[in-house]
Amino acid sequence: MNILTSNTSARTLVAALALGFGLSAAAPAQAYTVSGTKILDDAGVAVPLRGVNWFGFETTDGTVHGLWARNWKDMIDQIQASGFNAVRVPVCPATFRGDGSPPGGVINANLNPELVGLKSRQWLDVFLTELDRRGIYILLDHHRPDCQAISELWYTPAYSEAQWLDDLDYLAQHYSGLRNLVGLDLKNEPHGAATWGTGNTQTDWNLAAERAAKRILAVNPKLLIFVEGIATNPVCSGNQGIFWGGNLEPLKCKVLDIPRNKLVLSPHVYGPDVFNQSYFDDPSFPANMPAIWDTHFGQFAKDYPVVIGEAGGKYGHGGSPKDKVWQDALVTYLKPRGMTGLFYWSWNPNSGDTGGILQDDWKTVWPDKLALLQRLWDGSTTTPPTNPPTTPPGNVTATQKINSDWGAGYCSEVTVSNPGTQPVQWNIQLTVDGKINNLWSAVWSQSGTTLTASGQSHNATVQPGGTQAFGFCATR
C-alpha cells in the first residue's frame, strides 16, 4: 500500500473541477430555507435528510477513512444503495486550508489512482463535488480546531474565535457553488466550559452561534445554519445525563437570534455504548427515555426542524446489550414526532465505541442497522411538486449505464437526450431490474419493473440537442 505521488491525471482532475475560490456545479446552488419544522429546497419541496457521517477529513489523515481498503466511488455507490441521501462530512482547518498530502498508508493508490498527487484541500474539493454531482445532500461539520481533539469551546489558546469565523466564512464561500450543500454545522459538540444564556460572551455558545450565523449568511445566504446543543449548563437546565452537544434545553429561556427560516437544531444523542448514563440502569428503561429526550431536545420539534447530527452504537454487535434496546426506542420516539432527519454515526466501522454501518471488513453492511433506519425513514420521501409542467413533454430518448454492480444490487446513470428542435420537459418510462432504493435528480415512482421519472426544477427542461441526467441504485 503506497501513498499518493504526483501524476498528470490528478492535476487534470483538479483543473477540470476548477478548484480555487468557489466550486461550481452543473446547476445553480439551491437556496435552502426552513418553513415551520420543514427544510425546503428552492422549489419549495421538502428535503428529507437520510444521512450518515463519514469521518476522516477532521483528522490529521486528511481524508475520509477506508480508502486503504476500497475505492472511494465504490463506497459512495454503496452509501446510496444503502438508502442514504445525505452525508455529514466532519472537517478540520488544516484539511480544507492545507497543502499537505494525506500521509502514507491512508489511501491505497492502486485502488484510488485518480487521487494520486492531490493535497488534502484539493481532495476534499473533489470528494464534495462528486457527492454533489450525484445529488447527495451535504452537511459540512467544523469538527476539530486542531484535527486531533474535540474542543470544549469554539476557540482554544491556539485557535481564536476570529480564525473560527474566518474558516466558516471560507467554507461558506468556497463551496457556494455546490447545489446540494444544505448547510454548515458550526461547531461539533460544545461541552465543558460551554454555556448558554448566562451573558458571558467568552463561554455562551448561543452568542457565538449567532455571530457565526451572521457571518455565514452575509456571504452565502443560501445555506442553513445547524446549531448543536451543549452539555451541562448553570442556568435553565436540568443537567440530567447529557451527552456532548445534546442539551438544547436552555433554548426555552434564551432563544437564538438567528433567522428562523435559516435555523436547524442539530443535537447529538447516544446510548450506553458511548457512556452508561444512570437512566439506562433505571428499572423502567427504555420507557423512561421519551421524557428525557423531550427535555434535552424534543420539546422544540413543534417549532423548529430538529435534525439529529449524530446517533449510533454497536446495536448488539459487541458493546452493551442495552444499546439495541436504546436505538429501537429512539426510532420509536423520533418518527411520530416528525424528527426523521438524522445522520447516523457512522459509515466507518473504526469508531471504537459505536462501530459503523459497515462491518470491520469495510465492505459488508450491518443489515439490521439499515432496517432500523428504514423504519425511521419509511414514508419520509420527497413529495413531487403538484404543478404540472408548463411546457408539454416532447420526444426524448433515454440511455441507461450501470456504473457499479455488486450482484445483489447496482447503481445506474440515465441520460435523457432531446433530438428535436424545441426545448422539452422530459418524462420517461424505463424497465429496471430490481427495486429502486435511492434515486436522485428526478421525481419518480416505480410500479413493478417500470420506472416513471421526470425532471426536478433544475433539470426539467432538455434543450434541443442537449441532455439531462439522473441516477438511481436498486436491489435485485
XYZ file of C-alpha atoms in Angstrom:
476
model
C 0.000 0.000 0.000
C 1.616 3.244 -1.092
C 0.607 6.858 -0.708
C -0.121 9.391 -3.376
C 2.541 10.839 -5.642
C 2.028 13.492 -8.281
C 0.841 12.477 -11.727
C -0.872 14.004 -14.720
C -4.321 12.505 -14.093
C -4.558 14.093 -10.658
C -3.591 17.512 -11.983
C -6.110 17.148 -14.806
C -8.863 16.207 -12.366
C -8.147 19.212 -10.183
C -8.122 21.553 -13.172
C -11.337 20.092 -14.546
C -13.140 20.818 -11.283
C -11.973 24.436 -11.396
C -10.594 24.253 -7.899
C -9.949 27.577 -6.335
C -12.273 30.104 -4.802
C -15.769 28.760 -5.193
C -16.547 25.416 -6.775
C -19.178 25.403 -9.472
C -21.907 22.841 -10.098
C -23.777 21.967 -13.271
C -26.800 23.903 -11.973
C -27.055 26.888 -9.592
C -26.821 26.150 -5.891
C -30.091 25.564 -4.099
C -31.378 28.189 -1.690
C -32.443 26.163 1.332
C -34.997 27.559 3.751
C -36.957 26.492 6.800
C -40.735 26.683 6.943
C -42.063 25.716 10.341
C -40.397 22.379 11.080
C -39.555 21.546 7.459
C -36.428 22.087 5.379
C -37.305 23.149 1.837
C -35.306 23.411 -1.375
C -35.619 26.376 -3.715
C -38.620 24.759 -5.412
C -40.443 24.597 -2.082
C -40.126 20.811 -1.897
C -39.414 19.231 1.500
C -35.875 17.885 1.874
C -35.618 14.607 3.801
C -32.153 14.122 5.317
C -31.490 10.384 5.491
C -27.880 10.779 6.434
C -24.703 9.115 7.566
C -21.448 10.506 8.953
C -18.281 9.544 7.083
C -15.347 10.725 9.115
C -11.624 11.201 8.490
C -11.307 14.679 6.981
C -11.385 16.066 10.536
C -8.212 14.144 11.450
C -4.565 14.533 10.531
C -5.173 11.841 7.889
C -6.788 14.498 5.689
C -9.191 12.054 4.010
C -12.308 10.034 4.660
C -11.296 6.682 6.074
C -11.428 3.309 4.398
C -9.597 4.180 1.187
C -6.814 1.835 2.222
C -9.364 -0.949 1.568
C -11.809 0.387 -1.037
C -12.207 2.701 -3.994
C -13.856 5.931 -2.915
C -16.533 5.971 -5.621
C -17.463 2.375 -4.867
C -18.024 3.463 -1.272
C -20.329 6.276 -2.416
C -22.204 3.801 -4.626
C -22.769 1.625 -1.581
C -23.863 4.559 0.577
C -26.541 5.409 -1.976
C -27.513 1.778 -2.439
C -27.979 1.517 1.332
C -30.670 4.197 1.231
C -28.722 7.254 2.375
C -29.262 10.526 0.512
C -27.096 12.772 2.700
C -23.587 12.748 4.179
C -22.325 14.777 7.120
C -18.651 15.435 6.476
C -16.563 16.371 9.537
C -13.610 18.624 8.660
C -10.808 20.487 10.385
C -8.972 23.664 9.261
C -5.699 22.000 8.307
C -7.590 19.792 5.847
C -9.564 22.446 3.993
C -6.848 25.099 4.249
C -3.738 22.955 3.988
C -1.390 21.968 1.198
C -0.288 18.700 2.732
C -0.995 15.336 1.134
C -2.700 12.617 3.199
C 0.054 10.636 4.979
C 1.373 7.296 3.769
C -0.845 4.272 4.166
C -4.156 6.140 4.337
C -5.043 5.973 0.642
C -4.248 2.927 -1.442
C -3.027 4.392 -4.738
C -3.693 1.159 -6.625
C -7.377 1.256 -5.617
C -7.695 5.047 -5.964
C -5.319 6.073 -8.751
C -7.247 9.248 -9.592
C -6.366 10.691 -6.180
C -2.622 10.427 -6.674
C -0.919 13.778 -6.091
C -3.868 15.617 -4.541
C -3.346 17.804 -1.498
C -5.871 17.359 1.304
C -7.809 20.517 0.402
C -7.890 19.502 -3.266
C -9.072 16.030 -2.392
C -11.833 17.466 -0.189
C -12.964 19.570 -3.164
C -13.024 16.511 -5.423
C -14.910 14.461 -2.842
C -17.598 17.066 -2.184
C -18.012 17.776 -5.890
C -18.699 14.083 -6.531
C -21.266 13.908 -3.730
C -22.909 16.999 -5.179
C -22.900 15.613 -8.721
C -24.803 12.562 -7.537
C -27.474 14.653 -5.838
C -26.351 13.732 -2.313
C -27.104 16.379 0.302
C -24.004 17.604 2.131
C -23.661 18.927 5.673
C -20.194 20.304 6.459
C -19.255 19.989 10.120
C -16.474 22.073 11.727
C -15.389 19.202 13.934
C -11.956 19.840 15.474
C -9.861 23.028 15.502
C -6.532 21.152 15.576
C -7.558 17.937 13.717
C -6.866 15.956 16.881
C -9.365 16.627 19.681
C -12.889 17.991 20.092
C -12.551 21.303 21.929
C -14.938 22.417 24.662
C -15.408 25.865 23.154
C -15.331 27.116 19.581
C -11.872 28.547 20.234
C -8.725 27.382 22.033
C -5.470 29.059 23.127
C -4.036 28.114 19.717
C -7.171 28.797 17.625
C -9.003 32.082 18.084
C -12.647 32.950 17.536
C -11.518 35.161 14.676
C -9.924 32.138 12.982
C -13.076 30.093 13.540
C -15.246 32.779 11.956
C -12.801 33.183 9.062
C -12.867 29.435 8.450
C -16.668 29.283 8.461
C -16.671 32.251 6.077
C -14.227 30.394 3.831
C -16.310 27.197 3.770
C -19.493 29.144 3.020
C -17.889 30.974 0.096
C -15.576 28.317 -1.304
C -18.370 25.749 -1.562
C -21.086 28.214 -2.539
C -21.396 26.596 -5.973
C -22.353 23.154 -4.646
C -26.015 22.700 -5.370
C -26.650 20.189 -2.597
C -24.682 21.807 0.228
C -27.520 22.160 2.731
C -25.662 23.982 5.467
C -22.837 24.299 7.963
C -22.733 22.642 11.380
C -20.977 25.451 13.245
C -19.046 23.507 15.865
C -19.027 19.892 16.904
C -20.215 19.087 20.440
C -19.751 22.169 22.636
C -19.286 20.949 26.198
C -17.318 21.558 29.397
C -16.844 25.315 29.681
C -19.541 25.981 27.072
C -22.648 27.717 28.465
C -25.949 29.022 27.089
C -27.757 32.163 28.165
C -25.502 33.246 31.034
C -24.456 36.508 29.395
C -20.790 35.530 29.343
C -19.559 36.283 25.809
C -16.483 34.115 26.359
C -18.443 30.918 27.050
C -22.032 31.378 25.842
C -22.391 29.089 22.845
C -25.693 30.688 21.848
C -23.991 34.066 21.372
C -21.103 32.542 19.409
C -23.565 30.694 17.160
C -25.368 33.968 16.470
C -22.101 35.669 15.496
C -21.188 32.773 13.227
C -24.617 32.682 11.568
C -24.447 36.396 10.798
C -21.027 35.979 9.210
C -22.033 32.944 7.116
C -25.340 34.287 5.861
C -23.678 37.543 4.829
C -21.510 35.673 2.307
C -23.815 32.767 1.429
C -27.492 33.358 2.245
C -28.489 30.076 0.554
C -27.170 27.914 3.409
C -28.851 26.706 6.576
C -27.265 27.085 9.990
C -27.093 23.868 12.046
C -26.694 24.557 15.772
C -25.892 21.817 18.260
C -26.666 21.892 21.949
C -24.134 21.950 24.775
C -23.643 19.680 27.800
C -24.352 20.847 31.371
C -25.360 24.472 31.953
C -25.595 26.619 35.110
C -28.994 28.100 34.156
C -32.262 26.790 32.726
C -31.075 23.187 32.504
C -31.819 20.028 34.447
C -28.364 18.610 33.577
C -29.599 15.023 33.625
C -27.081 12.744 31.938
C -26.408 14.867 28.863
C -24.100 13.881 26.031
C -21.823 16.482 24.453
C -23.794 18.642 22.039
C -27.094 17.161 23.213
C -28.525 19.819 25.518
C -30.848 22.333 23.868
C -32.986 22.840 26.977
C -31.654 26.399 27.611
C -33.210 27.471 24.302
C -36.551 27.758 26.116
C -35.070 30.566 28.227
C -32.720 32.158 25.690
C -33.889 31.964 22.084
C -31.280 32.111 19.329
C -31.122 35.380 17.400
C -30.744 33.576 14.078
C -33.337 33.935 11.298
C -35.905 31.211 11.845
C -36.041 30.448 8.139
C -32.350 29.527 8.306
C -32.069 27.734 11.646
C -31.873 23.964 12.176
C -31.377 22.452 15.627
C -28.975 19.532 15.476
C -28.402 17.775 18.815
C -26.290 14.655 19.319
C -27.799 11.738 21.211
C -26.124 8.488 22.221
C -26.779 5.365 24.216
C -24.985 3.032 26.637
C -22.297 2.020 24.138
C -20.876 5.544 24.391
C -21.467 6.135 28.114
C -23.662 4.318 30.602
C -25.781 7.148 31.969
C -27.667 6.387 35.178
C -31.025 6.453 33.408
C -30.000 3.426 31.324
C -29.992 1.454 34.587
C -33.420 2.679 35.661
C -35.877 -0.226 36.123
C -38.264 1.483 33.714
C -35.718 1.698 30.863
C -36.427 2.280 27.994
C -39.875 3.650 28.899
C -38.129 6.471 30.775
C -36.316 7.741 27.690
C -39.031 9.829 25.941
C -39.303 12.229 28.898
C -35.508 12.638 28.926
C -35.331 13.234 25.180
C -38.225 15.680 25.442
C -36.238 17.680 27.964
C -32.968 17.638 26.057
C -34.272 18.475 22.573
C -37.672 17.007 21.697
C -39.700 19.841 23.212
C -38.583 22.056 20.317
C -39.693 19.757 17.500
C -43.093 21.501 17.384
C -41.476 24.788 16.315
C -38.100 24.003 14.715
C -36.639 21.394 12.399
C -34.686 19.064 14.683
C -32.135 17.025 12.716
C -30.055 14.623 14.795
C -26.434 15.284 13.822
C -25.066 12.134 15.437
C -26.642 8.996 16.881
C -25.470 5.423 16.779
C -23.943 2.486 18.569
C -22.941 -1.121 18.041
C -26.567 -2.291 18.107
C -25.761 -5.573 19.795
C -22.662 -6.361 17.754
C -20.454 -6.131 20.816
C -20.762 -3.373 23.380
C -23.667 -3.033 25.800
C -26.620 -5.396 25.344
C -28.849 -2.409 26.117
C -27.722 -0.461 23.064
C -30.066 -2.231 20.660
C -32.977 -1.584 23.010
C -31.927 2.067 23.200
C -31.655 2.567 19.432
C -35.005 0.864 18.839
C -36.584 3.153 21.436
C -35.012 6.227 19.842
C -36.514 5.488 16.419
C -39.886 4.767 18.046
C -39.623 8.179 19.746
C -38.418 10.234 16.782
C -40.720 9.135 13.981
C -44.184 10.102 15.311
C -42.759 13.462 16.422
C -41.575 14.284 12.920
C -37.864 14.140 13.746
C -36.899 11.877 10.857
C -33.846 13.882 9.777
C -30.806 12.061 11.152
C -27.127 11.496 10.345
C -26.122 8.080 11.694
C -22.679 7.754 13.290
C -21.020 6.383 11.333
C -20.384 4.854 7.921
C -16.931 3.908 9.234
C -16.564 0.700 11.244
C -13.479 2.134 13.011
C -15.425 4.233 15.502
C -14.366 2.480 18.679
C -17.466 2.933 20.827
C -20.139 2.787 18.127
C -18.882 0.743 15.209
C -20.465 1.700 11.904
C -22.901 0.842 9.154
C -20.010 -1.092 7.616
C -18.629 -4.153 9.299
C -14.913 -4.473 10.017
C -14.174 -5.768 6.515
C -15.082 -2.286 5.181
C -17.357 -3.982 2.632
C -20.358 -5.596 4.307
C -23.160 -3.526 5.824
C -24.992 -4.426 9.017
C -28.462 -5.221 7.623
C -30.168 -4.805 10.994
C -28.880 -1.234 11.333
C -30.154 -0.393 7.860
C -33.513 -1.975 8.688
C -33.724 0.192 11.802
C -33.062 3.352 9.807
C -35.512 2.278 7.120
C -38.153 2.066 9.827
C -37.395 5.676 10.728
C -37.386 6.864 7.134
C -40.173 4.788 5.646
C -42.594 7.317 4.191
C -40.103 10.168 4.667
C -39.589 10.908 0.984
C -39.580 13.955 -1.201
C -43.097 14.977 -2.234
C -43.419 15.513 -6.014
C -44.435 19.039 -6.999
C -48.139 19.407 -7.683
C -47.852 21.969 -10.506
C -47.811 20.360 -13.980
C -45.017 21.222 -16.436
C -45.581 24.478 -18.301
C -44.019 23.014 -21.455
C -45.629 19.881 -22.939
C -43.427 16.777 -22.912
C -41.725 16.096 -26.217
C -39.914 13.189 -27.768
C -36.818 12.279 -25.794
C -34.585 9.244 -25.657
C -33.111 7.687 -22.540
C -29.985 5.571 -22.188
C -29.070 3.711 -19.045
C -25.494 2.929 -17.965
C -24.653 0.784 -14.950
C -21.795 2.412 -13.068
C -21.450 -0.124 -10.285
C -22.675 -3.718 -9.934
C -22.121 -5.958 -6.903
C -24.521 -8.777 -7.768
C -27.185 -8.146 -5.159
C -27.582 -4.601 -6.380
C -26.294 -1.920 -8.699
C -26.203 1.827 -9.382
C -27.074 3.281 -12.767
C -26.927 6.649 -14.522
C -29.650 7.589 -17.015
C -29.064 10.190 -19.729
C -32.110 11.853 -21.282
C -31.480 13.331 -24.752
C -33.573 15.703 -26.850
C -33.051 15.067 -30.588
C -35.683 17.628 -31.554
C -35.565 21.330 -32.378
C -37.605 22.675 -29.433
C -36.948 22.637 -25.643
C -38.995 19.954 -23.893
C -39.749 18.964 -20.325
C -38.943 15.311 -20.062
C -40.984 12.448 -18.675
C -39.805 8.908 -19.344
C -40.518 5.286 -18.541
C -37.788 2.656 -18.211
C -37.704 -1.031 -17.435
C -35.442 -1.604 -14.434
C -34.032 -4.682 -12.774
C -34.986 -4.895 -9.104
C -36.410 -2.443 -6.568
C -35.059 1.101 -6.530
C -33.970 2.157 -3.047
C -32.458 5.550 -3.858
C -32.886 7.915 -6.798
C -31.529 11.409 -7.278
C -32.181 14.365 -9.603
C -35.679 13.246 -10.670
C -39.260 12.938 -9.462
C -40.124 9.269 -9.746
C -42.304 6.289 -8.984
C -41.908 2.562 -9.574
C -44.569 0.007 -10.450
C -43.199 -3.486 -10.842
C -40.273 -3.243 -13.226
C -41.409 0.105 -14.678
C -39.717 3.317 -13.547
C -41.501 6.571 -14.348
C -39.330 9.661 -13.953
C -39.445 13.371 -14.738
C -37.146 16.300 -14.089
C -36.799 18.368 -10.954
C -36.753 22.169 -11.049
C -33.074 22.330 -12.011
C -33.104 19.731 -14.806
C -36.700 19.505 -16.044
C -36.003 21.101 -19.435
C -33.878 19.461 -22.123
C -32.636 21.899 -24.739
C -32.545 20.915 -28.455
C -29.616 18.569 -28.939
C -28.984 18.650 -25.197
C -29.104 16.163 -22.357
C -30.104 15.891 -18.733
C -29.233 13.106 -16.308
C -30.364 11.368 -13.144
C -29.236 8.285 -11.291
C -30.515 5.533 -9.061
C -29.452 2.491 -7.088
C -31.516 -0.690 -6.882
C -31.547 -4.016 -5.072
C -32.138 -7.121 -7.151
